[in-house]
mmCIF file of C-alpha atoms (C1' of nucleotides) in Angstrom:
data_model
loop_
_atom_site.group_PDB
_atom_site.id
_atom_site.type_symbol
_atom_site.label_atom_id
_atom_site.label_comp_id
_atom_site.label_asym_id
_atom_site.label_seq_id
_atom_site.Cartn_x
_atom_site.Cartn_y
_atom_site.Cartn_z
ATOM 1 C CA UNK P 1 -5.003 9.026 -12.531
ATOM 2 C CA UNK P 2 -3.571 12.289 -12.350
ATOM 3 C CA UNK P 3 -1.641 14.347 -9.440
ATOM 4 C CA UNK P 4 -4.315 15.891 -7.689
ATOM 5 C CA UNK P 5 -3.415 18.608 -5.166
ATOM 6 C CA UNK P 6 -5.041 16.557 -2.709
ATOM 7 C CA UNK P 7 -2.951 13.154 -3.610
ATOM 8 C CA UNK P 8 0.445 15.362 -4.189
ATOM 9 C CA UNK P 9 -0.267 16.377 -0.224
ATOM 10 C CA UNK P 10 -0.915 12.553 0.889
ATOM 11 C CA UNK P 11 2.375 11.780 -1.102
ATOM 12 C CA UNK P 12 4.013 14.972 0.722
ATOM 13 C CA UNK P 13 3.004 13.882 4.053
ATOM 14 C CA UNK P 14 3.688 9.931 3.815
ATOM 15 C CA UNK P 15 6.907 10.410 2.464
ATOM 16 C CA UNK P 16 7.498 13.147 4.934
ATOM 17 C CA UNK P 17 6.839 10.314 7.904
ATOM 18 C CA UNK P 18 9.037 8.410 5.774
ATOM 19 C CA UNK P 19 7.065 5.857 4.313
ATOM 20 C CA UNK P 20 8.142 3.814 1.288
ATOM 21 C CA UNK P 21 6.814 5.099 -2.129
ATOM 22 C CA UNK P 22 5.312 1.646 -2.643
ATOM 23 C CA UNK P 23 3.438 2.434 0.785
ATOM 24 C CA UNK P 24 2.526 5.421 -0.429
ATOM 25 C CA UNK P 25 1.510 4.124 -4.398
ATOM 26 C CA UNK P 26 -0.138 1.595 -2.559
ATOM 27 C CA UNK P 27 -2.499 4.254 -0.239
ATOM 28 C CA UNK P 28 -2.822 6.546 -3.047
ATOM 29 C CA UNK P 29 -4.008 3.495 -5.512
ATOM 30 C CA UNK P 30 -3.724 3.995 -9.310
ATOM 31 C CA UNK P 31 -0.280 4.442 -9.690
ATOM 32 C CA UNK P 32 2.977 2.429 -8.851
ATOM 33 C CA UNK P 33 6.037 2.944 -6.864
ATOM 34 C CA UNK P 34 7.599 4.346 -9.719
ATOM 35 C CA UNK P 35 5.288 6.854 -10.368
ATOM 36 C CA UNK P 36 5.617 8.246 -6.611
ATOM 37 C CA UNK P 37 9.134 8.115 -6.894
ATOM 38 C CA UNK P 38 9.318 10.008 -10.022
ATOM 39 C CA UNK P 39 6.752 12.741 -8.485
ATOM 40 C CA UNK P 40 9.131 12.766 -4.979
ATOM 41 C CA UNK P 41 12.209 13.748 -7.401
ATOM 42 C CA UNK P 42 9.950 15.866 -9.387
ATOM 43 C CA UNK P 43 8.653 17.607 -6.486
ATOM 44 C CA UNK P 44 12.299 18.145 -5.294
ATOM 45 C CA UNK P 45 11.796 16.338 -1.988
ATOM 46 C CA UNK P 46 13.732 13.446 -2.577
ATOM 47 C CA UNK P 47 16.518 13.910 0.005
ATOM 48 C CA UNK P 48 14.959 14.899 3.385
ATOM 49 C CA UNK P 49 17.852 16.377 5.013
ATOM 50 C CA UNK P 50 18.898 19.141 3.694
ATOM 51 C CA UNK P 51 23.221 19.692 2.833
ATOM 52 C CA UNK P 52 23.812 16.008 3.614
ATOM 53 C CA UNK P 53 24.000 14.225 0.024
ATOM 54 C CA UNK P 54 24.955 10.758 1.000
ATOM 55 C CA UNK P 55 23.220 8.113 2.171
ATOM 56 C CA UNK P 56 19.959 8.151 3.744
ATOM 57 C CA UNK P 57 20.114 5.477 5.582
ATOM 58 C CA UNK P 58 16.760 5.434 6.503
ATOM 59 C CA UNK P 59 17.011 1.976 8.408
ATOM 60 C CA UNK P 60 16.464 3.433 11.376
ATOM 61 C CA UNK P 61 13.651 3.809 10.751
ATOM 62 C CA UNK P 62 12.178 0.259 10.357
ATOM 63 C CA UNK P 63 14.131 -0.174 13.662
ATOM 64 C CA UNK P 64 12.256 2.303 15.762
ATOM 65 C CA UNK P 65 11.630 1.165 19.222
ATOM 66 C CA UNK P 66 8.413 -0.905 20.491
ATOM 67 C CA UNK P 67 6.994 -0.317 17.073
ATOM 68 C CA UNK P 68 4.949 1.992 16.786
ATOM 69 C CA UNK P 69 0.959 0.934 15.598
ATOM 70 C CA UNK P 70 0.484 2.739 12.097
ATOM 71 C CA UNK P 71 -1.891 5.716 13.327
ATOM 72 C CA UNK P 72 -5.196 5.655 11.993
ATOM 73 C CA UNK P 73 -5.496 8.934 10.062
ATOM 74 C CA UNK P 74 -8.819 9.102 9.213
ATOM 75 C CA UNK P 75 -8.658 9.099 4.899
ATOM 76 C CA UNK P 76 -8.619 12.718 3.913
ATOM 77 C CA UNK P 77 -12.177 12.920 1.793
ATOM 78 C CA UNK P 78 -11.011 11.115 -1.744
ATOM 79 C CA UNK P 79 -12.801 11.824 -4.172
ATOM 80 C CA UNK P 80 -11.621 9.610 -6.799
ATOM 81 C CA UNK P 81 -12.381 5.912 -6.543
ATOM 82 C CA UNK P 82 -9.947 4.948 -3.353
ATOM 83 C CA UNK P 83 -10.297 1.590 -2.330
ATOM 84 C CA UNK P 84 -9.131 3.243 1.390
ATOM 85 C CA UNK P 85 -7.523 -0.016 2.118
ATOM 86 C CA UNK P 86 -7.271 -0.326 5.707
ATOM 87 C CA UNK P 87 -3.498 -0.633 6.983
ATOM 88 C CA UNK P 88 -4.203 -3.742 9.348
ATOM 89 C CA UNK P 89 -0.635 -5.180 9.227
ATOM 90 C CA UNK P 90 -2.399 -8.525 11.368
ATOM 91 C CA UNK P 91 -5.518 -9.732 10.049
ATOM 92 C CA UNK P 92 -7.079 -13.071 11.496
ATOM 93 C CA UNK P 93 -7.320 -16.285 9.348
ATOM 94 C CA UNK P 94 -10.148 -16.099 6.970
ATOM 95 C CA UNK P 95 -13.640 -17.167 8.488
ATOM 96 C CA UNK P 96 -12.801 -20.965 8.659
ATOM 97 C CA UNK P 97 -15.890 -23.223 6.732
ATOM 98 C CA UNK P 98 -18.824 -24.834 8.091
ATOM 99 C CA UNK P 99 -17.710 -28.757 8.438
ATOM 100 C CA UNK P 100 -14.015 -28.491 9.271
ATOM 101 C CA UNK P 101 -14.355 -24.963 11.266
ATOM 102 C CA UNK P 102 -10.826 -24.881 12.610
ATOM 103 C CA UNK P 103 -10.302 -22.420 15.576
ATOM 104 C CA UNK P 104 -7.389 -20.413 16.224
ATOM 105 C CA UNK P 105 -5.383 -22.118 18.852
ATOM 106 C CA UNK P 106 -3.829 -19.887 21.079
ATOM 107 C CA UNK P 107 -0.356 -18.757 20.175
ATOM 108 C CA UNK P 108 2.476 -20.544 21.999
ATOM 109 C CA UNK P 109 4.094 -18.924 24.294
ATOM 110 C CA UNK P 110 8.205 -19.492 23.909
ATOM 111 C CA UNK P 111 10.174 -21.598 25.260
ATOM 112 C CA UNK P 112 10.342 -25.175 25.479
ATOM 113 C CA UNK P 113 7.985 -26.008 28.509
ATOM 114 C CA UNK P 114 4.148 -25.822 28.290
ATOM 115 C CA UNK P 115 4.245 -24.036 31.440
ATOM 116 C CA UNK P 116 5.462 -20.379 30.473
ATOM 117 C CA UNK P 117 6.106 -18.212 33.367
ATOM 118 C CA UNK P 118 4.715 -14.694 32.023
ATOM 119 C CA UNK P 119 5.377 -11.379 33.457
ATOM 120 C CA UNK P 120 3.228 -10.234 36.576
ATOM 121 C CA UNK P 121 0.882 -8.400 34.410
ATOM 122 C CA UNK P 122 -3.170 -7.645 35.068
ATOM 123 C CA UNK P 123 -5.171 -8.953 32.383
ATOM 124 C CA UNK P 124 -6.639 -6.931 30.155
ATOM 125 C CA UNK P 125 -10.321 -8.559 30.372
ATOM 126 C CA UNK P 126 -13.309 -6.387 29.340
ATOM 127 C CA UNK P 127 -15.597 -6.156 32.937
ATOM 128 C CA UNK P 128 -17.930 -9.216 33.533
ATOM 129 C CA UNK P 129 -17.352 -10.706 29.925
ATOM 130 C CA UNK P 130 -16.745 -13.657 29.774
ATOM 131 C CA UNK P 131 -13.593 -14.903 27.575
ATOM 132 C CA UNK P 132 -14.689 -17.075 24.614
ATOM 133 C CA UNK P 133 -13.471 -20.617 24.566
ATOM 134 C CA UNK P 134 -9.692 -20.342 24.291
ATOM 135 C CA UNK P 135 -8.143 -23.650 23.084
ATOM 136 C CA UNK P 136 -5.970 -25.632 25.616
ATOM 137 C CA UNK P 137 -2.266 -26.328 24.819
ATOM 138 C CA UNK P 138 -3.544 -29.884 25.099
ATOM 139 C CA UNK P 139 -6.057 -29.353 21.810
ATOM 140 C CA UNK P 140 -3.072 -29.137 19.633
ATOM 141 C CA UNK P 141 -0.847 -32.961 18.517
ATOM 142 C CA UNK P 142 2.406 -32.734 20.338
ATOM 143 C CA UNK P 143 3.915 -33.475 17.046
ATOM 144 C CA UNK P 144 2.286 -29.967 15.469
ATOM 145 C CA UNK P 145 3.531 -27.926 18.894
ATOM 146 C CA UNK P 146 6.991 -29.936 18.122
ATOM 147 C CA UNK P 147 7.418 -28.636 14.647
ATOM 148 C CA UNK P 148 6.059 -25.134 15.613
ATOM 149 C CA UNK P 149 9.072 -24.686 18.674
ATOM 150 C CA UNK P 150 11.419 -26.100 15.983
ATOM 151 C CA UNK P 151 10.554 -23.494 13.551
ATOM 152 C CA UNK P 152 10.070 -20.402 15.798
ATOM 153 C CA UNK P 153 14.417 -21.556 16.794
ATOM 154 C CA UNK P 154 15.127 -20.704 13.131
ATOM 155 C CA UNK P 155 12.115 -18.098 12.949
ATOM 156 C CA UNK P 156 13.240 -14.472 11.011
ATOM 157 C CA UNK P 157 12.115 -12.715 14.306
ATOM 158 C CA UNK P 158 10.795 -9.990 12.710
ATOM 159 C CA UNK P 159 8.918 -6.809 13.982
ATOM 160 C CA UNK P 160 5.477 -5.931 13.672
ATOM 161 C CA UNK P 161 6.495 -3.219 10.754
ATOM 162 C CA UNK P 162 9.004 -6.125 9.237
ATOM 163 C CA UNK P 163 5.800 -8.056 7.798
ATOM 164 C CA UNK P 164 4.193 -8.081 4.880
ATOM 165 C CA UNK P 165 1.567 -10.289 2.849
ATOM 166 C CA UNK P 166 4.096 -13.709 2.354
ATOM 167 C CA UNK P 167 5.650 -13.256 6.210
ATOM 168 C CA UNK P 168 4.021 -15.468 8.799
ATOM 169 C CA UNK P 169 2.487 -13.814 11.407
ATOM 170 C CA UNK P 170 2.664 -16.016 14.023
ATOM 171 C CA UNK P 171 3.433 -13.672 17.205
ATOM 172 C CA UNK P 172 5.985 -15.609 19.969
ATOM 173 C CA UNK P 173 6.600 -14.074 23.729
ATOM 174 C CA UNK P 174 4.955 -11.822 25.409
ATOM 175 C CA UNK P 175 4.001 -8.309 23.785
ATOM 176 C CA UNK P 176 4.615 -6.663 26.677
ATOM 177 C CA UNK P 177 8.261 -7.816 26.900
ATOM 178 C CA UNK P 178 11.232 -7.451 24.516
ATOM 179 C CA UNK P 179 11.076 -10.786 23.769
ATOM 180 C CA UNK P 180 9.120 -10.909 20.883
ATOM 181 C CA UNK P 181 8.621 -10.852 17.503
ATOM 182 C CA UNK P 182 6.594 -12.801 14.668
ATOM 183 C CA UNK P 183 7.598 -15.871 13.306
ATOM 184 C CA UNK P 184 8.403 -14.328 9.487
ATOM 185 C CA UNK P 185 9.368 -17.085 7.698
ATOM 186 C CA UNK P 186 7.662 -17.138 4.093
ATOM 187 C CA UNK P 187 3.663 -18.164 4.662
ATOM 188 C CA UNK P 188 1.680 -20.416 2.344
ATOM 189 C CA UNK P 189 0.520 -18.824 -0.293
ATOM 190 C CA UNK P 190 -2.992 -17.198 0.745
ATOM 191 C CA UNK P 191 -2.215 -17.445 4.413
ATOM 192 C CA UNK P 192 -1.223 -15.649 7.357
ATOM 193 C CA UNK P 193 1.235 -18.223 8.462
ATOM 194 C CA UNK P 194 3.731 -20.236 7.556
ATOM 195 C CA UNK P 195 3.565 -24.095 7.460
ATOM 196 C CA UNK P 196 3.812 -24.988 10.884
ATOM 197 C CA UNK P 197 1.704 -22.534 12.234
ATOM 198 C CA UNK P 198 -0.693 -23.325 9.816
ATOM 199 C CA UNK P 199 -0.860 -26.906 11.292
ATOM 200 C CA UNK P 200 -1.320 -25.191 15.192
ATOM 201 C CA UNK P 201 -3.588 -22.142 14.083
ATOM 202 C CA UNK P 202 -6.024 -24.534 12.069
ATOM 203 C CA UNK P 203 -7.413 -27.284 14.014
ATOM 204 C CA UNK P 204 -9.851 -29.499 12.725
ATOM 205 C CA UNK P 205 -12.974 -29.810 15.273
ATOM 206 C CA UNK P 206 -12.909 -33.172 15.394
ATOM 207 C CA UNK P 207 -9.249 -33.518 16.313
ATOM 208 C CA UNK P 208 -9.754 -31.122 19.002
ATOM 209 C CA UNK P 209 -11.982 -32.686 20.644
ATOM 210 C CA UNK P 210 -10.584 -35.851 21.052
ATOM 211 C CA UNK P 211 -7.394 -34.318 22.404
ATOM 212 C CA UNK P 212 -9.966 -32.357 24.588
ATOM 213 C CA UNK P 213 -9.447 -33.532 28.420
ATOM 214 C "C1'" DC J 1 13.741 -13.456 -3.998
ATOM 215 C "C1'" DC J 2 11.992 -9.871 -1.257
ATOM 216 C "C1'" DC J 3 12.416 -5.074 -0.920
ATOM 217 C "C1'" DT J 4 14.355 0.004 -1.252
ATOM 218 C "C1'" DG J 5 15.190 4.678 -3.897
ATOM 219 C "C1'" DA J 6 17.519 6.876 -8.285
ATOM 220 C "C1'" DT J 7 17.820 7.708 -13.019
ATOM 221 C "C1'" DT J 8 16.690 7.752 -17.799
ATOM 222 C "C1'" DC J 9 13.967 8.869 -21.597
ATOM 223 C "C1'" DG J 10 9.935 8.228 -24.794
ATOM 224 C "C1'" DC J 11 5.555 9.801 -24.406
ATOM 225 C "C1'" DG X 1 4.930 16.505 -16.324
ATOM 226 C "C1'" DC X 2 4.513 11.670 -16.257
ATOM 227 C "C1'" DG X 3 5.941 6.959 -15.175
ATOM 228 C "C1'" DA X 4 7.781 2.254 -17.086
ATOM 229 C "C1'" DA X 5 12.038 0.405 -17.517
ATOM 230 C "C1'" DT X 6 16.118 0.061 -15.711
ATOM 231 C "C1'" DC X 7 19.813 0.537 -12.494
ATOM 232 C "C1'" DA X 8 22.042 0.008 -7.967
ATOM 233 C "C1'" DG X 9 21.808 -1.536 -3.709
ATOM 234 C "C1'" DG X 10 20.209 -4.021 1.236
#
DNA sequence: CCCTGATTCGC
DNA sequence: GCGAATCAGG
């Protein structure tokens, strides 16, 4: 795959917003990190700010404020084969199988109490529709909602930008506060969480309903 | 180990 | 010009 004037410009403007070259390898498809970071140099836009030759120090960025949700630029036409993989940092657990269809239990809240005293806050419920069946903290085996508070104590607490594919995604608090973050510790291989939330996200039918009241 | 960018050098 | 291999670092 060859530097196209329309992929140097994607490469321009990603690294420009100052995404990683394996962000950008990874958008552009076909070539590696490597390969943007030797066309950045090439291209003589390696260090941003002009005059200052030390360190970048681009952590900042990363630490940005209530992180900000990737805009959606619409993919510039691509001609070559793109797979346009869409940049959805959260996806839900893979569409669970017929006999054991687990449900996604709702995310617990922090804290150590099942009763979780949230911020006064409307709901954000579409008009007249009806919410589908959210599970009950009293679905899940006290010993699984045990092992879940004891991880999310020693969780990484990372930010919505801070995951990637082996970070779990478990989300903890309220979004709408500063307190929280996603669990991060390293998932199981293939899914979106790590152990423990595994065991709360994916709840066998059956088990449910006997905890069911 | 995960990740980052920087540099080198054969192609 | 290109980018894999390597280096240096968080």
């Amino acid at each position: 795959m060859s530097w196209t004037d329309e992929r140097v410009e994607t490469l321009k403007k990603m690294w420009a917003e100052g995404q990683s070259a394996s962000q950008i390898a990874k958008e552009l498809g076909g070539v590696t990190r490597n390969a943007v970071i030797g066309k950045v140099h090439r291209l003589g836009l390696s260090n941003r700010v002009g005059g200052n030759g030390d360190k970048p120090e681009e952590e900042a960025v990363a630490e940005a404020p209530a992180a900000r949700v990737e805009p959606v630029r619409a993919a510039a036409p691509e001609a070559p084969a793109a797979p346009a993989a869409p940049v959805q940092p959260v996806r839900a657990p893979a569409e669970p199988r017929a006999a054991e269809r687990p449900q996604p239990a709702a995310p617990v809240s922090n804290g150590g109490n099942n009763v979780t005293p949230l911020p006064l806050r409307k709901a954000i419920v579409p008009a007249g529709q009806p919410l589908p069946p959210q599970p009950s903290i009293n679905e899940i085996s006290p010993e699984t909602l045990a092992s879940a508070r004891e991880v999310e104590k020693r969780a990484r607490k990372l930010t919505l930008m801070e995951l990637t594919e082996r970070t779990c995604k478990w989300p903890v608090g309220d979004p709408a506060t500063e307190d929280f973050w996603f669990c991060g510790l390293p998932s199981q291989p293939g899914k979106p969480y790590c152990d423990a939330h595994v065991g709360v996200a994916f709840q066998p039918m059956s088990a449910r309903r006997d905890r069911r009241r």
